[in-house]
Structures are given as C-alpha cells and as structure tokens.
Amino acid sequence: MSVSTRASLQDAEHIIETARAMADAARAETLPRFRTALGVDNKRDGVDGAGFDPVTEADREAEVAMRAVLEERRPQDGVHGEELGRAEGMSGLTWVIDPVDGTRAFLIGAPVWGTLIAAVAEDGPLFGIIDQPWTGERWEGGLGHANLASPHGTADLGVRGTRALDGALLCTTFPEVGTEAERAAFVRVAERARLVRYGMDCYAYGLLAAGHVDLVIEAGLHAYDICAPIAVVEAAGGIVTNWEGGPAHAGGRAVAAATAELHAAALDLLRG
C-alpha cells in the first residue's frame, strides 16, 4: 500500500520502531552535552554577517546518530535534516528531522528544546515524535498512536476544548514572530487571547497536544521544525495549517489550534 495514503500495518510498526530508535540515539548524544560548557558556532558567519543562528556539537552528532539508525533500518527511505541536508530515497517516505529544535534554549539550559522526528509521505506526516530528553518526555502521534510517555507514566494525548479566543492560552517562540507584517498579524491574535507565553520552541506543540495550551502560532519555519509537531497535534485531535488554512508541512507560517472554532478565529485575525 502506498505511503502517500496509509502505511501497511507491518510497515507502520517498523516506522514507529525506527522513530523510537532514532529518538533514543539522539538522546544519547544530546543529554550528556546539555547544561555543559559547550562550544557554539553561528551559521550566519560568512553568509551575511547578521543575526545569530547557533549550532553545536550536540546538533551535529545527534543528527549523525539518527541517520545511522536510518541507514541500518530503512536505507530505502529519504532523509531531510537541519544540519546535514537532504538525501533522496526510493520508497516515497522521507524522514524529516531536527536533532535539537530550540538550540538557543539548549544553550541557556532551558528544557524546552527537543528532538523532532517525522516520517513524511508526499501528502504530509504519517508519524511524529517530539522528544525532550532532560525531562524524559516523549510525545508520539500518528499511525494509531497519540500518547505521552514520561517518568510519571504514559498518558493518552488530547487537546483542550477551548473555542473562544478570550479563553485561549497562546504560545510562540520569538516575540517578533517573523516579518513586521507577520508580527502585526500575531499581535491581533495575542491581544484577544487570555494568556501569551514566549520562548517555547517545540515544547509548545507538546503542551497543546497534551491539553495544556490552546494555540501555537509561528512564522519562518522549515519543514524540519513543523512536520513532527503536525503529526503529534493532529493525532491528539488538534488542527495545524499554514496561515491561509492550507498544508503546513513544507514550513513557512503555521497555526496549531485545539479546536476548529479557535483555528477559524485565529485565521481570521492572521489574515487581517
């Protein structure tokens, strides 16, 4: 059966097992380096000299480790990672991975970064993991799974039922969000929300899927920033689209919402 629609039962189990093995491999590289005196490079050096886009040994080695798992278990699949780029496969399935989503948080010792792993078909993510090694939390979504495993046990995921913006808890990563126009659009939503929190990186999507927040709005994303969160949030019953209401798995601007009503209200304001 084509992965562009639905993975076969046998292949689905292999996809899930592979994703978990990749998350374990990444943990082995990131966790020993977290809250240590870690060197950092700026990806913007030699490009335009502006801004700070950090990358560390943890980012690089975790992606190497994840790719090694893929090469052993599913060499026919493609892979698209933040640090080592894209390699085409032959199966129609591509693994979209971010070894450390939230490197800035990683650098300051804040446990809101995570490893993102998504098995993606042509029409979008089939399965995703958001893994936070320091807290021991692992969100899984897709292929019949919607659960959070942590040191406190395993729980089913499920979004909140908030329908009105005045009751919504909203998260994003950067206060500036994106361009000036995108920032203005975000503010229109933020002014109506009950509460706004910044600097959450991928952790915000996990909180949404677990029923703790209602909205996540971001801009300037790459595919590796959003594919895993899409799988997790949608498996929990939420909605993730771009700001126009279309697919978001290619990156760009994304809005993740707990309910259809909240999603529609946010889109109206984002569109101006």
CSV table of C-alpha atoms in Angstrom, one decimal:
chain,number,residue,atom,x,y,z
A,1,MET,CA,0.0,0.0,0.0
A,2,SER,CA,1.4,3.4,-0.9
A,3,VAL,CA,2.8,5.6,1.9
A,4,SER,CA,1.2,8.5,0.2
A,5,THR,CA,-2.1,7.4,1.7
A,6,ARG,CA,-1.6,5.0,4.5
A,7,ALA,CA,1.2,2.7,5.6
A,8,SER,CA,0.6,-1.0,5.8
A,9,LEU,CA,0.2,-2.4,9.3
A,10,GLN,CA,3.6,-4.1,9.2
A,11,ASP,CA,5.4,-1.1,7.8
A,12,ALA,CA,3.7,1.2,10.3
A,13,GLU,CA,5.1,-0.8,13.2
A,14,HIS,CA,8.6,-0.6,11.6
A,15,ILE,CA,8.2,3.1,11.1
A,16,ILE,CA,7.3,3.6,14.8
A,17,GLU,CA,10.1,1.3,16.0
A,18,THR,CA,12.6,3.2,13.8
A,19,ALA,CA,11.4,6.6,15.0
A,20,ARG,CA,11.8,5.5,18.6
A,21,ALA,CA,15.3,4.1,17.9
A,22,MET,CA,16.3,7.4,16.3
A,23,ALA,CA,15.0,9.3,19.3
A,24,ASP,CA,17.0,7.1,21.7
A,25,ALA,CA,20.1,7.6,19.6
A,26,ALA,CA,19.6,11.4,19.7
A,27,ARG,CA,19.2,11.3,23.4
A,28,ALA,CA,22.5,9.6,23.8
A,29,GLU,CA,24.2,12.5,22.1
A,30,THR,CA,22.2,15.5,23.4
A,31,LEU,CA,21.7,14.6,27.0
A,32,PRO,CA,25.4,14.3,28.1
A,33,ARG,CA,26.0,17.7,26.5
A,34,PHE,CA,23.1,19.6,27.9
A,35,ARG,CA,24.0,22.2,30.6
A,36,THR,CA,27.7,21.8,29.9
A,37,ALA,CA,30.3,24.2,28.7
A,38,LEU,CA,29.5,23.6,25.0
A,39,GLY,CA,31.1,25.4,22.1
A,40,VAL,CA,28.8,27.1,19.6
A,41,ASP,CA,29.1,28.2,16.0
A,42,ASN,CA,27.0,30.8,14.2
A,43,LYS,CA,25.5,29.5,10.9
A,44,ARG,CA,25.3,33.1,9.8
A,45,ASP,CA,29.0,33.6,9.8
A,46,GLY,CA,30.2,34.0,6.3
A,47,VAL,CA,26.7,34.4,4.9
A,48,ASP,CA,25.6,38.0,5.6
A,49,GLY,CA,27.2,38.7,9.0
A,50,ALA,CA,23.8,39.4,10.5
A,51,GLY,CA,22.0,37.6,13.2
A,52,PHE,CA,22.7,34.6,15.4
A,53,ASP,CA,21.7,31.1,14.3
A,54,PRO,CA,23.5,28.8,16.7
A,55,VAL,CA,24.6,25.2,16.1
A,56,THR,CA,26.5,23.0,18.5
A,57,GLU,CA,28.2,19.6,18.6
A,58,ALA,CA,25.0,18.2,20.1
A,59,ASP,CA,23.0,19.2,17.0
A,60,ARG,CA,25.5,17.7,14.6
A,61,GLU,CA,26.3,14.5,16.5
A,62,ALA,CA,22.6,13.8,17.2
A,63,GLU,CA,21.8,14.0,13.5
A,64,VAL,CA,24.7,11.8,12.6
A,65,ALA,CA,23.4,9.2,15.1
A,66,MET,CA,19.8,9.4,13.8
A,67,ARG,CA,20.9,9.0,10.2
A,68,ALA,CA,23.0,5.9,11.2
A,69,VAL,CA,19.8,4.3,12.6
A,70,LEU,CA,18.0,5.1,9.3
A,71,GLU,CA,20.8,3.7,7.2
A,72,GLU,CA,20.7,0.4,9.2
A,73,ARG,CA,16.9,0.0,9.4
A,74,ARG,CA,15.4,1.8,6.4
A,75,PRO,CA,18.0,2.6,3.8
A,76,GLN,CA,15.4,2.9,1.1
A,77,ASP,CA,13.8,6.0,2.7
A,78,GLY,CA,14.9,9.6,2.1
A,79,VAL,CA,16.0,11.9,4.9
A,80,HIS,CA,15.9,15.7,5.3
A,81,GLY,CA,17.7,17.1,8.3
A,82,GLU,CA,18.5,20.5,9.6
A,83,GLU,CA,22.3,20.0,9.9
A,84,LEU,CA,23.2,17.6,7.1
A,85,GLY,CA,20.7,18.4,4.4
A,86,ARG,CA,18.6,16.2,2.2
A,87,ALA,CA,19.2,12.7,0.7
A,88,GLU,CA,16.6,11.3,-1.6
A,89,GLY,CA,15.2,7.8,-1.1
A,90,MET,CA,13.3,5.3,-3.3
A,91,SER,CA,10.4,4.3,-1.0
A,92,GLY,CA,8.3,7.5,-1.2
A,93,LEU,CA,8.9,8.1,2.6
A,94,THR,CA,11.2,10.8,3.8
A,95,TRP,CA,12.3,11.3,7.4
A,96,VAL,CA,12.3,15.0,8.3
A,97,ILE,CA,14.4,15.5,11.4
A,98,ASP,CA,15.7,18.3,13.7
A,99,PRO,CA,18.2,17.0,16.2
A,100,VAL,CA,17.8,20.0,18.5
A,101,ASP,CA,14.8,22.2,17.9
A,102,GLY,CA,15.5,25.1,20.1
A,103,THR,CA,19.3,25.4,20.1
A,104,ARG,CA,19.0,28.8,21.8
A,105,ALA,CA,17.1,27.2,24.7
A,106,PHE,CA,19.7,24.3,24.8
A,107,LEU,CA,22.5,26.9,25.2
A,108,ILE,CA,20.9,28.6,28.2
A,109,GLY,CA,19.9,25.4,29.9
A,110,ALA,CA,16.1,25.7,29.4
A,111,PRO,CA,14.4,22.3,28.8
A,112,VAL,CA,12.0,23.4,26.2
A,113,TRP,CA,14.2,22.2,23.2
A,114,GLY,CA,13.5,18.8,21.7
A,115,THR,CA,14.4,16.3,19.0
A,116,LEU,CA,11.9,16.2,16.2
A,117,ILE,CA,11.4,13.1,14.1
A,118,ALA,CA,8.7,12.7,11.4
A,119,ALA,CA,8.0,10.1,8.8
A,120,VAL,CA,6.6,12.1,5.9
A,121,ALA,CA,4.8,10.9,2.7
A,122,GLU,CA,4.1,13.1,-0.2
A,123,ASP,CA,0.8,14.3,1.3
A,124,GLY,CA,2.1,15.0,4.8
A,125,PRO,CA,3.4,13.5,8.0
A,126,LEU,CA,2.4,9.9,8.9
A,127,PHE,CA,4.0,9.7,12.3
A,128,GLY,CA,6.0,12.1,14.5
A,129,ILE,CA,7.9,12.3,17.8
A,130,ILE,CA,8.7,15.3,19.9
A,131,ASP,CA,11.3,14.1,22.4
A,132,GLN,CA,12.6,16.1,25.4
A,133,PRO,CA,15.5,14.1,26.9
A,134,TRP,CA,16.1,16.2,30.1
A,135,THR,CA,12.5,15.9,31.3
A,136,GLY,CA,12.2,12.4,29.9
A,137,GLU,CA,9.0,13.3,28.0
A,138,ARG,CA,8.3,11.8,24.6
A,139,TRP,CA,5.2,12.7,22.6
A,140,GLU,CA,4.2,10.4,19.8
A,141,GLY,CA,1.4,10.9,17.2
A,142,GLY,CA,0.2,9.1,14.1
A,143,LEU,CA,-0.4,5.6,12.8
A,144,GLY,CA,-2.8,4.9,15.6
A,145,HIS,CA,-0.7,6.4,18.3
A,146,ALA,CA,-1.4,9.6,20.4
A,147,ASN,CA,0.5,9.3,23.7
A,148,LEU,CA,3.0,11.0,26.0
A,149,ALA,CA,5.5,8.8,27.8
A,150,SER,CA,7.3,10.4,30.8
A,151,PRO,CA,8.9,9.4,34.2
A,152,HIS,CA,5.4,9.8,35.6
A,153,GLY,CA,3.9,7.2,33.3
A,154,THR,CA,2.2,7.0,29.9
A,155,ALA,CA,-0.9,9.1,29.1
A,156,ASP,CA,-3.2,9.5,26.1
A,157,LEU,CA,-2.9,12.8,24.3
A,158,GLY,CA,-6.0,15.0,23.9
A,159,VAL,CA,-6.4,18.7,23.1
A,160,ARG,CA,-8.4,21.1,25.2
A,161,GLY,CA,-11.9,22.1,24.1
A,162,THR,CA,-11.4,25.9,24.1
A,163,ARG,CA,-13.5,27.5,21.4
A,164,ALA,CA,-13.2,31.3,22.0
A,165,LEU,CA,-10.0,33.4,21.8
A,166,ASP,CA,-10.7,35.2,25.0
A,167,GLY,CA,-10.2,31.8,26.8
A,168,ALA,CA,-7.2,30.7,24.8
A,169,LEU,CA,-3.7,30.1,26.0
A,170,LEU,CA,-1.3,31.1,23.2
A,171,CYS,CA,2.4,30.2,22.7
A,172,THR,CA,5.1,31.2,20.2
A,173,THR,CA,8.9,31.1,20.2
A,174,PHE,CA,10.0,34.6,19.3
A,175,PRO,CA,8.2,37.8,20.4
A,176,GLU,CA,9.0,39.3,16.9
A,177,VAL,CA,7.5,36.1,15.3
A,178,GLY,CA,8.6,36.9,11.7
A,179,THR,CA,8.4,40.0,9.4
A,180,GLU,CA,6.9,43.2,10.6
A,181,ALA,CA,3.6,42.3,8.9
A,182,GLU,CA,3.6,38.8,10.5
A,183,ARG,CA,4.3,40.4,13.8
A,184,ALA,CA,1.3,42.7,13.4
A,185,ALA,CA,-0.9,39.7,12.5
A,186,PHE,CA,0.3,37.8,15.5
A,187,VAL,CA,-0.4,40.8,17.8
A,188,ARG,CA,-4.0,40.9,16.6
A,189,VAL,CA,-4.5,37.3,17.9
A,190,ALA,CA,-2.4,37.8,21.0
A,191,GLU,CA,-4.5,40.9,22.1
A,192,ARG,CA,-7.6,38.7,22.1
A,193,ALA,CA,-6.0,35.7,23.9
A,194,ARG,CA,-6.3,35.1,27.6
A,195,LEU,CA,-2.5,34.4,28.0
A,196,VAL,CA,0.6,34.6,25.8
A,197,ARG,CA,3.9,32.8,26.5
A,198,TYR,CA,7.1,33.1,24.5
A,199,GLY,CA,10.3,31.1,24.0
A,200,MET,CA,8.7,27.6,24.0
A,201,ASP,CA,10.1,26.1,20.8
A,202,CYS,CA,8.7,22.6,20.0
A,203,TYR,CA,7.7,22.1,23.6
A,204,ALA,CA,4.7,24.3,23.0
A,205,TYR,CA,3.2,21.8,20.5
A,206,GLY,CA,3.6,19.0,23.0
A,207,LEU,CA,1.8,21.1,25.6
A,208,LEU,CA,-1.0,21.7,23.1
A,209,ALA,CA,-1.3,18.0,22.3
A,210,ALA,CA,-1.4,17.2,26.0
A,211,GLY,CA,-4.2,19.7,26.6
A,212,HIS,CA,-2.4,22.5,28.5
A,213,VAL,CA,-2.4,25.3,25.9
A,214,ASP,CA,-4.7,26.1,23.0
A,215,LEU,CA,-2.8,27.8,20.2
A,216,VAL,CA,0.7,27.9,18.8
A,217,ILE,CA,1.4,30.5,16.1
A,218,GLU,CA,4.8,30.8,14.3
A,219,ALA,CA,6.4,32.0,11.1
A,220,GLY,CA,9.7,31.5,9.3
A,221,LEU,CA,9.6,27.7,9.9
A,222,HIS,CA,11.4,25.0,7.9
A,223,ALA,CA,9.8,21.6,7.3
A,224,TYR,CA,12.0,20.0,10.0
A,225,ASP,CA,10.6,22.5,12.5
A,226,ILE,CA,6.9,21.6,11.9
A,227,CYS,CA,6.4,18.1,10.5
A,228,ALA,CA,6.7,16.2,13.8
A,229,PRO,CA,4.5,18.7,15.7
A,230,ILE,CA,1.9,18.4,12.9
A,231,ALA,CA,1.7,14.6,13.4
A,232,VAL,CA,1.5,14.8,17.2
A,233,VAL,CA,-1.0,17.7,17.4
A,234,GLU,CA,-3.3,16.2,14.8
A,235,ALA,CA,-3.2,12.7,16.4
A,236,ALA,CA,-4.3,14.5,19.6
A,237,GLY,CA,-7.3,15.9,17.9
A,238,GLY,CA,-5.9,19.4,17.0
A,239,ILE,CA,-5.6,21.2,13.7
A,240,VAL,CA,-2.4,22.5,12.1
A,241,THR,CA,-2.3,24.6,8.9
A,242,ASN,CA,-0.5,27.5,7.4
A,243,TRP,CA,-1.9,31.0,7.9
A,244,GLU,CA,-4.0,30.6,4.8
A,245,GLY,CA,-5.6,27.4,6.0
A,246,GLY,CA,-3.6,25.1,3.8
A,247,PRO,CA,-1.0,22.4,4.5
A,248,ALA,CA,1.9,23.5,6.7
A,249,HIS,CA,4.3,20.6,6.4
A,250,ALA,CA,6.6,22.4,3.9
A,251,GLY,CA,7.3,25.1,6.6
A,252,GLY,CA,6.7,28.8,6.5
A,253,ARG,CA,3.9,30.1,8.7
A,254,ALA,CA,1.9,27.7,11.0
A,255,VAL,CA,-1.0,27.9,13.3
A,256,ALA,CA,-1.8,24.9,15.5
A,257,ALA,CA,-5.2,25.0,17.4
A,258,ALA,CA,-7.1,22.8,19.8
A,259,THR,CA,-10.5,23.2,18.1
A,260,ALA,CA,-11.9,24.1,14.7
A,261,GLU,CA,-13.6,27.2,16.2
A,262,LEU,CA,-10.4,28.5,17.7
A,263,HIS,CA,-8.5,27.8,14.5
A,264,ALA,CA,-11.0,29.7,12.4
A,265,ALA,CA,-10.9,32.7,14.7
A,266,ALA,CA,-7.1,32.8,14.7
A,267,LEU,CA,-7.0,32.6,10.9
A,268,ASP,CA,-9.5,35.4,10.5
A,269,LEU,CA,-7.2,37.7,12.5
A,270,LEU,CA,-4.0,36.5,10.9
A,271,ARG,CA,-5.4,37.3,7.5
A,272,GLY,CA,-6.3,40.8,8.7
